[in-house]
Short mmCIF file of N, CA and C in Angstrom, two decimals:
data_model
loop_
_atom_site.label_atom_id
_atom_site.label_comp_id
_atom_site.label_asym_id
_atom_site.label_seq_id
_atom_site.Cartn_x
_atom_site.Cartn_y
_atom_site.Cartn_z
N MET E 1 10.85 -11.80 -21.06
CA MET E 1 9.58 -11.93 -20.36
C MET E 1 8.36 -11.80 -21.49
N THR E 2 7.23 -12.56 -21.36
CA THR E 2 6.28 -12.30 -22.33
C THR E 2 5.44 -11.42 -21.70
N GLU E 3 4.47 -11.04 -22.77
CA GLU E 3 3.57 -9.87 -22.42
C GLU E 3 2.64 -10.24 -21.22
N ALA E 4 2.30 -11.54 -21.05
CA ALA E 4 1.40 -11.96 -20.00
C ALA E 4 2.24 -11.72 -18.64
N GLU E 5 3.36 -12.16 -18.72
CA GLU E 5 4.36 -12.03 -17.40
C GLU E 5 4.29 -10.68 -16.94
N ILE E 6 4.70 -9.81 -17.92
CA ILE E 6 4.77 -8.30 -17.71
C ILE E 6 3.45 -7.69 -17.07
N SER E 7 2.29 -8.12 -17.70
CA SER E 7 1.09 -7.58 -17.18
C SER E 7 0.81 -8.21 -15.75
N GLN E 8 1.14 -9.29 -15.55
CA GLN E 8 0.95 -10.13 -14.30
C GLN E 8 1.86 -9.15 -13.26
N TRP E 9 2.89 -8.96 -13.46
CA TRP E 9 4.11 -8.24 -12.81
C TRP E 9 3.50 -6.82 -12.42
N PHE E 10 2.97 -6.04 -13.28
CA PHE E 10 2.32 -4.84 -13.12
C PHE E 10 1.15 -4.90 -12.14
N PHE E 11 0.26 -6.05 -12.45
CA PHE E 11 -0.75 -6.17 -11.55
C PHE E 11 -0.35 -6.29 -10.10
N TRP E 12 0.67 -7.18 -9.80
CA TRP E 12 1.07 -7.48 -8.37
C TRP E 12 1.84 -6.21 -7.81
N LEU E 13 2.38 -5.30 -8.87
CA LEU E 13 3.21 -4.07 -8.39
C LEU E 13 2.07 -3.28 -7.97
N LYS E 14 0.81 -3.13 -8.64
CA LYS E 14 -0.04 -2.18 -8.32
C LYS E 14 -0.74 -2.65 -6.88
N VAL E 15 -0.98 -4.00 -6.75
CA VAL E 15 -1.64 -4.47 -5.50
C VAL E 15 -0.63 -4.09 -4.34
N GLY E 16 0.50 -4.35 -4.58
CA GLY E 16 1.52 -4.18 -3.48
C GLY E 16 1.64 -2.60 -2.93
N MET E 17 1.49 -1.70 -4.12
CA MET E 17 1.68 -0.19 -3.65
C MET E 17 0.17 0.15 -3.06
N GLY E 18 -0.80 -0.64 -3.45
CA GLY E 18 -2.17 -0.25 -2.84
C GLY E 18 -2.08 -0.50 -1.37
N LEU E 19 -1.68 -1.81 -0.87
CA LEU E 19 -1.62 -2.34 0.37
C LEU E 19 -0.39 -1.51 1.14
N THR E 20 0.53 -1.11 0.61
CA THR E 20 1.52 -0.25 1.13
C THR E 20 0.93 1.06 1.68
N ALA E 21 0.04 1.79 0.73
CA ALA E 21 -0.48 3.09 0.89
C ALA E 21 -1.47 2.97 2.08
N ILE E 22 -2.33 1.97 1.96
CA ILE E 22 -3.20 1.60 2.95
C ILE E 22 -2.64 1.50 4.39
N PHE E 23 -1.67 0.74 4.46
CA PHE E 23 -0.76 0.36 5.80
C PHE E 23 -0.27 1.83 6.19
N LEU E 24 0.34 2.49 5.33
CA LEU E 24 1.04 3.88 5.73
C LEU E 24 -0.12 4.86 6.29
N ILE E 25 -1.34 4.89 5.75
CA ILE E 25 -2.28 5.71 6.25
C ILE E 25 -2.84 5.29 7.51
N TRP E 26 -2.90 3.95 7.56
CA TRP E 26 -3.55 3.33 8.88
C TRP E 26 -2.39 3.66 10.10
N LEU E 27 -1.14 3.54 9.82
CA LEU E 27 -0.19 3.64 10.67
C LEU E 27 -0.13 5.15 11.20
N PHE E 28 -0.22 6.08 10.17
CA PHE E 28 -0.39 7.49 10.54
C PHE E 28 -1.49 7.90 11.42
N TYR E 29 -2.60 7.40 11.16
CA TYR E 29 -3.71 7.73 12.03
C TYR E 29 -3.64 6.91 13.31
N TYR E 30 -3.10 5.78 13.35
CA TYR E 30 -2.80 5.02 14.51
C TYR E 30 -1.90 5.82 15.70
N ILE E 31 -0.69 6.43 14.94
CA ILE E 31 0.11 7.13 15.66
C ILE E 31 -0.42 8.43 16.32
N ILE E 32 -1.34 9.13 15.56
CA ILE E 32 -1.96 10.25 15.98
C ILE E 32 -3.04 10.03 17.00
N GLU E 33 -3.77 8.87 17.05
CA GLU E 33 -4.62 8.52 18.11
C GLU E 33 -3.75 8.12 19.25
N LYS E 34 -2.59 7.49 19.11
CA LYS E 34 -1.78 7.12 20.32
C LYS E 34 -1.34 8.56 21.09
N MET E 35 -0.92 9.50 20.32
CA MET E 35 -0.45 10.55 20.69
C MET E 35 -1.44 11.49 21.28
N GLY E 36 -2.75 11.34 21.09
CA GLY E 36 -3.98 11.97 21.61
C GLY E 36 -4.25 13.20 20.71
N ILE E 37 -3.72 13.45 19.66
CA ILE E 37 -4.03 14.60 18.92
C ILE E 37 -5.13 14.52 18.21
N LYS E 38 -6.30 15.33 18.23
CA LYS E 38 -7.54 15.23 17.44
C LYS E 38 -7.61 16.18 16.45
#
């Protein structure tokens, strides 16, 4: 792999982890809302 390919891979890895974190946080709050715990 070239340096450009590696940096691109790291970029998409960070994007993927960011989206996963946002999704998990949203899911956590959604479940709390559904259970009615405030």
